[in-house]
Amino acid sequence: MNEQPYPEVPKLTPEDLAKQKARSKALGLVLGALVILFFIVTIAKLGGNVWNREL
Amino acid sequence: MSLVTDRLYEEAPRPLVSQGTARDYYELLKPRVMQLVIFTALVGMLTAHEPINPIIGFASILAIAIGAGASGCLNMWYDATIDGLMERTAKRPIPSGAIAPGEALAFGMTLSIGSVLFLGLITNWYAAGFLAFTIFFYVVVYTMWLKHWTVQNIVIGGAAGAFPPMIGYMAVTGSVNLETFLQFLIIFIWTPPHFWALALVKSKDYARAGVPMLPVIAGGIETRRQILIYSILLAPVGMAPALFGYTSLVYLAISALSGGIMIWLAYDLYRKRDGDTARKASYRLFGTSILYLFVLFAALLLEEIVPMMIPMLIGRNLI
């Protein structure tokens, strides 16, 4: 079998990795904030109606 | 086309991952413009005089601000090439190489769709539709068409920056009224003298990039004349909320005084046409115009807040 070698993948520099990590952290924080915001907004939209149900 | 693109990619290999930091993405949203949008949308919202849950109000302002930021991001994506030619904008994230154009496009589109949907779900679809129209107007009508085509680019395009008070009001009421239209008009008439004062100083930048700004096409003298005309128009428009009976005499006095200062500085710029004094006069008008809009909307904000606060303070025996 004539196998072709995979092209060599250049490695990320420490600077690339640091930026990637910082971006991931920021994205995580934004997503977390959105989860909290959507939850709070949902409760605010429901208002007192959340109690108006048959038990 | 694809051959050219492929060759370009071969000659300039792209980095493996995005080179942008979180701050670069933040810069894509034009944070200074967002501050103006937040402030004016808040004033529009309070003008409604209708109760709104503070959490929904906060989230609405956030959605409007993100929508404005998204349109700024898409503007930077489309104009990345000419931004790179201008000293003022060369350090923006795309021309500086920090963020790839495709990343900015995806970021801007995601935020545009997300902000419109979010505003629609938490308030009403009229406000969401207005926000979508504002993004469309800024990105397609202004950035892709007017900016590169006509000397009246920022006159007409200024409407996009003037819509937020109306969107804020619409988020609460589902409609617009004359008061918010007057707020729109203030920002709309304010935009030309504000931008042209800066364009006078940066006209070489605009000429290099081929953007038909007024100083490039009509020259410095005509631009100064137009700035003076718009400043004279701006003064009564700034006073209009009081003249129509929406605000007190305090606002009338503040708007008359600040309108007078704008006219005086525009006249000063009209007289000073050469050298360093002309340059300083341009910067002075540009800086003062920012302060002018802030003072006017701060006064409008206080006109709404103070009457609400007084009964509360009396109730707690604080007055």
Coordinates of C-alpha atoms in Angstrom, one line a residue:
Chain A
M1 CA 0.0 0.0 0.0
N2 CA 1.2 3.4 -0.9
E3 CA 0.3 5.5 2.1
Q4 CA 0.6 9.2 1.9
P5 CA 1.9 10.8 5.0
Y6 CA -0.4 13.3 6.7
P7 CA 0.7 16.9 6.3
E8 CA 2.5 18.2 9.3
V9 CA 0.2 20.4 11.5
P10 CA 2.0 23.4 12.8
K11 CA 1.8 23.7 16.6
L12 CA 0.2 26.7 18.3
T13 CA 2.6 29.1 19.9
P14 CA 2.3 29.8 23.6
E15 CA 0.9 33.2 22.7
D16 CA -1.8 31.6 20.5
L17 CA -2.7 29.3 23.4
A18 CA -2.9 32.2 25.9
K19 CA -5.2 34.1 23.6
Q20 CA -7.4 31.0 23.0
K21 CA -7.7 30.5 26.7
A22 CA -8.6 34.1 27.4
R23 CA -11.3 34.0 24.6
S24 CA -12.7 30.7 26.0
K25 CA -12.9 32.3 29.5
A26 CA -14.7 35.4 28.2
L27 CA -17.1 33.3 26.1
G28 CA -17.8 31.2 29.2
L29 CA -18.5 34.2 31.3
V30 CA -20.8 35.7 28.6
L31 CA -22.7 32.4 28.2
G32 CA -23.1 32.1 32.0
A33 CA -24.3 35.7 32.2
L34 CA -26.9 35.0 29.4
V35 CA -28.2 31.9 31.3
I36 CA -28.7 34.0 34.4
L37 CA -30.3 36.9 32.4
F38 CA -32.7 34.5 30.5
F39 CA -33.7 32.9 33.8
I40 CA -34.3 36.3 35.6
V41 CA -36.1 37.7 32.6
T42 CA -38.4 34.6 32.4
I43 CA -39.3 35.0 36.1
A44 CA -39.9 38.7 35.6
K45 CA -42.2 38.0 32.6
L46 CA -44.1 35.3 34.6
G47 CA -44.5 37.8 37.4
G48 CA -47.3 36.9 39.9
N49 CA -48.9 34.6 37.3
V50 CA -46.6 31.9 38.4
W51 CA -48.9 31.4 41.4
N52 CA -52.1 31.5 39.4
R53 CA -52.4 27.7 38.8
E54 CA -54.4 24.9 40.1
L55 CA -52.6 22.9 42.7
Chain B
M1 CA -12.3 34.3 -8.5
S2 CA -11.6 31.1 -6.6
L3 CA -8.1 30.9 -8.2
V4 CA -7.3 34.4 -7.1
T5 CA -8.6 33.7 -3.6
D6 CA -6.7 30.4 -3.4
R7 CA -3.5 32.1 -4.5
L8 CA -4.0 34.9 -1.9
Y9 CA -4.4 32.3 0.8
E10 CA -1.2 30.5 -0.4
E11 CA 0.8 33.6 -0.3
A12 CA -0.4 34.8 3.0
P13 CA -1.1 31.7 5.2
R14 CA -3.9 32.3 7.7
P15 CA -3.1 31.7 11.4
L16 CA -4.4 28.4 12.7
V17 CA -6.7 30.0 15.3
S18 CA -8.2 33.4 15.8
Q19 CA -5.6 36.0 16.8
G20 CA -8.2 38.2 18.5
T21 CA -8.5 38.7 22.2
A22 CA -11.8 39.2 24.0
R23 CA -11.0 43.0 24.0
D24 CA -10.7 42.9 20.2
Y25 CA -14.2 41.5 19.9
Y26 CA -15.5 44.1 22.3
E27 CA -13.8 46.8 20.2
L28 CA -15.8 45.4 17.2
L29 CA -19.0 46.6 18.9
K30 CA -17.9 50.3 18.8
P31 CA -18.3 50.7 22.6
R32 CA -18.4 54.6 22.4
V33 CA -21.4 54.4 20.0
M34 CA -23.0 51.9 22.3
Q35 CA -22.7 54.3 25.3
L36 CA -24.7 56.9 23.3
V37 CA -27.2 54.3 22.3
I38 CA -27.7 53.1 25.9
F39 CA -28.1 56.6 27.1
T40 CA -30.6 57.8 24.4
A41 CA -32.6 54.6 24.5
L42 CA -33.0 54.9 28.3
V43 CA -34.3 58.5 27.9
G44 CA -36.8 57.2 25.2
M45 CA -37.9 54.5 27.5
L46 CA -38.5 56.8 30.5
T47 CA -40.4 59.2 28.2
A48 CA -43.1 56.5 28.0
H49 CA -44.3 57.3 31.6
E50 CA -45.6 53.8 31.7
P51 CA -44.6 51.2 34.3
I52 CA -42.1 48.6 33.1
N53 CA -40.5 45.9 35.2
P54 CA -36.9 47.2 35.8
I55 CA -35.4 43.8 34.8
I56 CA -37.3 43.9 31.5
G57 CA -36.3 47.5 31.1
F58 CA -32.6 46.7 31.7
A59 CA -32.7 43.7 29.4
S60 CA -34.4 45.8 26.6
I61 CA -31.7 48.4 26.8
L62 CA -29.1 45.6 26.7
A63 CA -30.7 44.1 23.6
I64 CA -30.8 47.6 21.9
A65 CA -27.2 48.2 22.8
I66 CA -26.1 44.8 21.5
G67 CA -28.1 45.4 18.3
A68 CA -26.2 48.7 17.8
G69 CA -22.9 47.0 18.6
A70 CA -23.7 44.3 16.0
S71 CA -24.3 46.9 13.4
G72 CA -21.0 48.5 14.2
C73 CA -19.3 45.1 13.9
L74 CA -20.9 44.5 10.5
N75 CA -19.8 48.0 9.5
M76 CA -16.2 47.2 10.4
W77 CA -16.5 43.9 8.5
Y78 CA -17.6 45.6 5.3
D79 CA -15.3 48.6 5.5
A80 CA -12.2 46.7 6.7
T81 CA -10.3 47.6 3.5
I82 CA -10.9 51.3 3.7
D83 CA -10.4 51.3 7.5
G84 CA -6.9 50.0 6.8
L85 CA -6.2 53.0 4.6
M86 CA -7.2 55.6 7.2
E87 CA -5.0 56.6 10.1
R88 CA -8.0 57.0 12.4
T89 CA -9.3 53.4 11.8
A90 CA -6.2 51.5 10.8
K91 CA -5.8 50.0 14.3
R92 CA -9.3 48.5 14.3
P93 CA -9.4 44.7 15.0
I94 CA -9.8 43.6 11.3
P95 CA -7.3 45.9 9.5
S96 CA -4.8 45.3 12.3
G97 CA -5.1 41.6 11.6
A98 CA -6.4 40.6 15.1
I99 CA -9.7 39.3 13.8
A100 CA -10.4 37.7 10.4
P101 CA -13.2 39.3 8.3
G102 CA -15.2 36.0 8.4
E103 CA -15.0 35.9 12.2
A104 CA -16.4 39.5 12.4
L105 CA -19.2 38.7 10.0
A106 CA -20.2 35.7 12.0
F107 CA -20.0 37.6 15.3
G108 CA -22.0 40.6 13.9
M109 CA -24.7 38.4 12.3
T110 CA -25.1 36.3 15.5
L111 CA -25.5 39.3 17.7
S112 CA -27.9 41.0 15.2
I113 CA -30.2 38.0 15.1
G114 CA -29.9 37.3 18.8
S115 CA -30.6 40.9 19.9
V116 CA -33.6 41.3 17.7
L117 CA -35.1 37.9 18.8
F118 CA -34.4 38.7 22.5
L119 CA -36.0 42.1 22.3
G120 CA -39.0 40.7 20.5
L121 CA -39.5 37.9 23.1
I122 CA -39.2 40.2 26.1
T123 CA -41.0 43.3 24.9
N124 CA -42.9 43.4 21.6
W125 CA -42.2 42.6 17.9
Y126 CA -42.7 46.2 16.8
A127 CA -39.7 47.3 18.9
A128 CA -37.8 44.2 17.6
G129 CA -38.7 45.0 14.0
F130 CA -37.6 48.6 14.5
L131 CA -34.2 47.4 15.9
A132 CA -33.9 45.0 12.9
F133 CA -34.6 47.9 10.5
T134 CA -32.1 50.1 12.3
I135 CA -29.4 47.4 11.9
F136 CA -30.4 47.0 8.2
F137 CA -30.3 50.8 7.7
Y138 CA -26.9 51.2 9.2
V139 CA -25.2 48.2 7.6
V140 CA -26.9 48.1 4.2
V141 CA -28.3 51.6 3.5
Y142 CA -25.5 53.6 5.1
T143 CA -22.4 51.4 5.1
M144 CA -22.8 49.5 1.8
W145 CA -24.5 52.2 -0.2
L146 CA -24.7 55.9 1.0
K147 CA -21.2 56.0 2.6
H148 CA -19.4 55.2 -0.7
W149 CA -21.9 56.9 -3.0
T150 CA -23.1 60.3 -1.9
V151 CA -21.8 63.4 -0.1
Q152 CA -25.0 63.3 1.9
N153 CA -23.9 59.9 3.4
I154 CA -23.8 60.9 7.1
V155 CA -26.8 63.3 6.8
I156 CA -29.1 60.4 5.8
G157 CA -27.2 57.7 7.5
G158 CA -27.4 59.7 10.8
A159 CA -30.9 58.4 11.1
A160 CA -29.6 55.0 12.2
G161 CA -27.9 56.6 15.2
A162 CA -31.0 58.6 16.0
F163 CA -33.5 55.7 16.2
P164 CA -32.6 54.3 19.7
P165 CA -34.8 56.7 21.7
M166 CA -37.8 55.7 19.5
I167 CA -36.9 52.0 20.0
G168 CA -36.7 52.5 23.7
Y169 CA -40.1 54.1 23.8
M170 CA -41.5 51.4 21.5
A171 CA -40.2 48.7 23.8
V172 CA -42.5 50.0 26.5
T173 CA -45.5 51.1 24.6
G174 CA -45.4 49.3 21.2
S175 CA -45.7 52.7 19.4
V176 CA -43.9 56.0 18.9
N177 CA -45.0 59.6 19.8
L178 CA -44.1 63.1 19.0
E179 CA -41.8 63.5 22.0
T180 CA -39.5 60.6 20.9
F181 CA -39.7 61.9 17.4
L182 CA -38.2 65.2 18.7
Q183 CA -35.5 63.2 20.4
F184 CA -34.8 61.4 17.1
L185 CA -34.7 64.8 15.4
I186 CA -32.1 66.2 17.8
I187 CA -29.7 63.4 17.1
F188 CA -30.4 63.5 13.4
I189 CA -29.7 67.2 13.0
W190 CA -26.7 67.0 15.4
T191 CA -24.9 64.3 13.4
P192 CA -23.8 66.3 10.4
P193 CA -22.0 69.1 12.3
H194 CA -20.5 66.5 14.7
F195 CA -19.1 64.3 11.9
W196 CA -18.1 67.1 9.5
A197 CA -16.1 68.8 12.3
L198 CA -14.0 65.7 12.5
A199 CA -14.0 65.1 8.7
L200 CA -12.5 68.5 8.2
V201 CA -9.4 67.4 10.1
K202 CA -9.3 63.9 8.6
S203 CA -10.2 64.9 5.0
K204 CA -6.9 63.5 3.7
D205 CA -7.8 60.1 5.3
Y206 CA -11.2 60.1 3.6
A207 CA -9.8 61.2 0.3
R208 CA -7.2 58.4 0.4
A209 CA -9.9 55.9 1.1
G210 CA -12.2 57.3 -1.6
V211 CA -15.1 58.1 0.8
P212 CA -17.0 61.1 -0.6
M213 CA -17.2 63.1 2.6
L214 CA -18.3 66.7 2.3
P215 CA -14.8 68.3 2.9
V216 CA -13.3 66.0 0.2
I217 CA -16.0 66.8 -2.4
A218 CA -17.0 70.3 -1.7
G219 CA -14.0 71.7 0.2
G220 CA -13.4 73.2 3.6
I221 CA -15.3 76.5 3.1
E222 CA -18.5 74.8 2.0
T223 CA -18.2 72.3 4.8
R224 CA -17.8 75.1 7.3
R225 CA -20.9 76.8 5.8
Q226 CA -22.9 73.6 6.1
I227 CA -21.8 73.0 9.7
L228 CA -22.9 76.5 10.6
I229 CA -26.3 76.0 8.9
Y230 CA -26.9 72.7 10.7
S231 CA -25.8 74.2 14.0
I232 CA -28.3 77.1 13.6
L233 CA -31.0 74.5 12.8
L234 CA -29.9 72.4 15.8
A235 CA -30.5 75.1 18.4
P236 CA -34.3 75.3 18.0
V237 CA -34.6 71.6 17.4
G238 CA -32.8 71.0 20.7
M239 CA -35.2 73.4 22.4
A240 CA -38.3 71.7 20.8
P241 CA -39.1 69.3 23.6
A242 CA -39.7 72.4 25.8
L243 CA -41.4 74.4 23.1
F244 CA -43.9 71.6 22.6
G245 CA -44.5 71.5 26.4
Y246 CA -42.9 68.2 27.2
T247 CA -40.3 69.6 29.5
S248 CA -39.8 72.4 32.0
L249 CA -38.3 75.9 31.6
V250 CA -35.0 74.5 33.1
Y251 CA -34.6 72.3 30.0
L252 CA -35.4 75.2 27.8
A253 CA -32.7 77.3 29.4
I254 CA -30.1 74.5 29.2
S255 CA -30.9 73.7 25.6
A256 CA -30.9 77.4 24.6
L257 CA -27.6 78.0 26.2
S258 CA -25.9 74.9 24.8
G259 CA -27.4 75.5 21.4
G260 CA -26.0 79.0 21.5
I261 CA -22.5 77.6 22.3
M262 CA -22.8 75.2 19.4
I263 CA -23.7 78.1 17.0
W264 CA -20.8 80.2 18.4
L265 CA -18.3 77.4 17.9
A266 CA -19.6 76.7 14.4
Y267 CA -19.2 80.4 13.6
D268 CA -15.7 80.4 15.0
L269 CA -14.9 77.4 12.8
Y270 CA -16.4 79.2 9.8
R271 CA -14.0 82.2 10.4
K272 CA -10.9 80.1 11.0
R273 CA -10.0 78.4 7.8
D274 CA -6.3 77.8 7.8
G275 CA -3.5 76.4 9.9
D276 CA -3.4 75.2 13.5
T277 CA -6.2 77.6 14.7
A278 CA -8.6 76.0 12.1
R279 CA -7.6 72.5 13.3
K280 CA -8.2 73.5 16.9
A281 CA -11.5 75.0 16.1
S282 CA -12.6 71.8 14.4
Y283 CA -11.6 69.7 17.4
R284 CA -13.2 72.1 19.8
L285 CA -16.6 71.9 17.9
F286 CA -16.3 68.1 17.7
G287 CA -15.6 67.7 21.4
T288 CA -18.3 70.2 22.4
S289 CA -20.9 68.5 20.1
I290 CA -20.4 65.3 22.1
L291 CA -20.9 67.2 25.3
Y292 CA -23.9 69.0 23.8
L293 CA -25.8 65.8 23.1
F294 CA -24.8 64.4 26.5
V295 CA -26.1 67.5 28.4
L296 CA -29.3 67.6 26.4
F297 CA -30.2 64.0 27.0
A298 CA -29.0 64.2 30.7
A299 CA -31.4 67.1 31.1
L300 CA -34.2 65.1 29.5
L301 CA -33.4 62.2 31.7
L302 CA -33.5 64.4 34.9
E303 CA -36.8 65.9 33.6
E304 CA -38.2 62.3 33.8
I305 CA -36.5 61.1 36.9
V306 CA -36.9 64.1 39.3
P307 CA -40.8 64.2 39.2
M308 CA -40.7 60.5 40.0
M309 CA -38.3 60.9 42.8
I310 CA -39.9 63.8 44.6
P311 CA -43.1 61.9 45.8
M312 CA -40.8 59.0 47.0
L313 CA -38.6 61.4 49.0
I314 CA -41.6 63.2 50.5
G315 CA -43.1 59.8 51.4
R316 CA -39.9 59.0 53.4
N317 CA -39.8 62.4 55.0
L318 CA -36.6 63.2 53.2
I319 CA -37.8 66.5 51.9

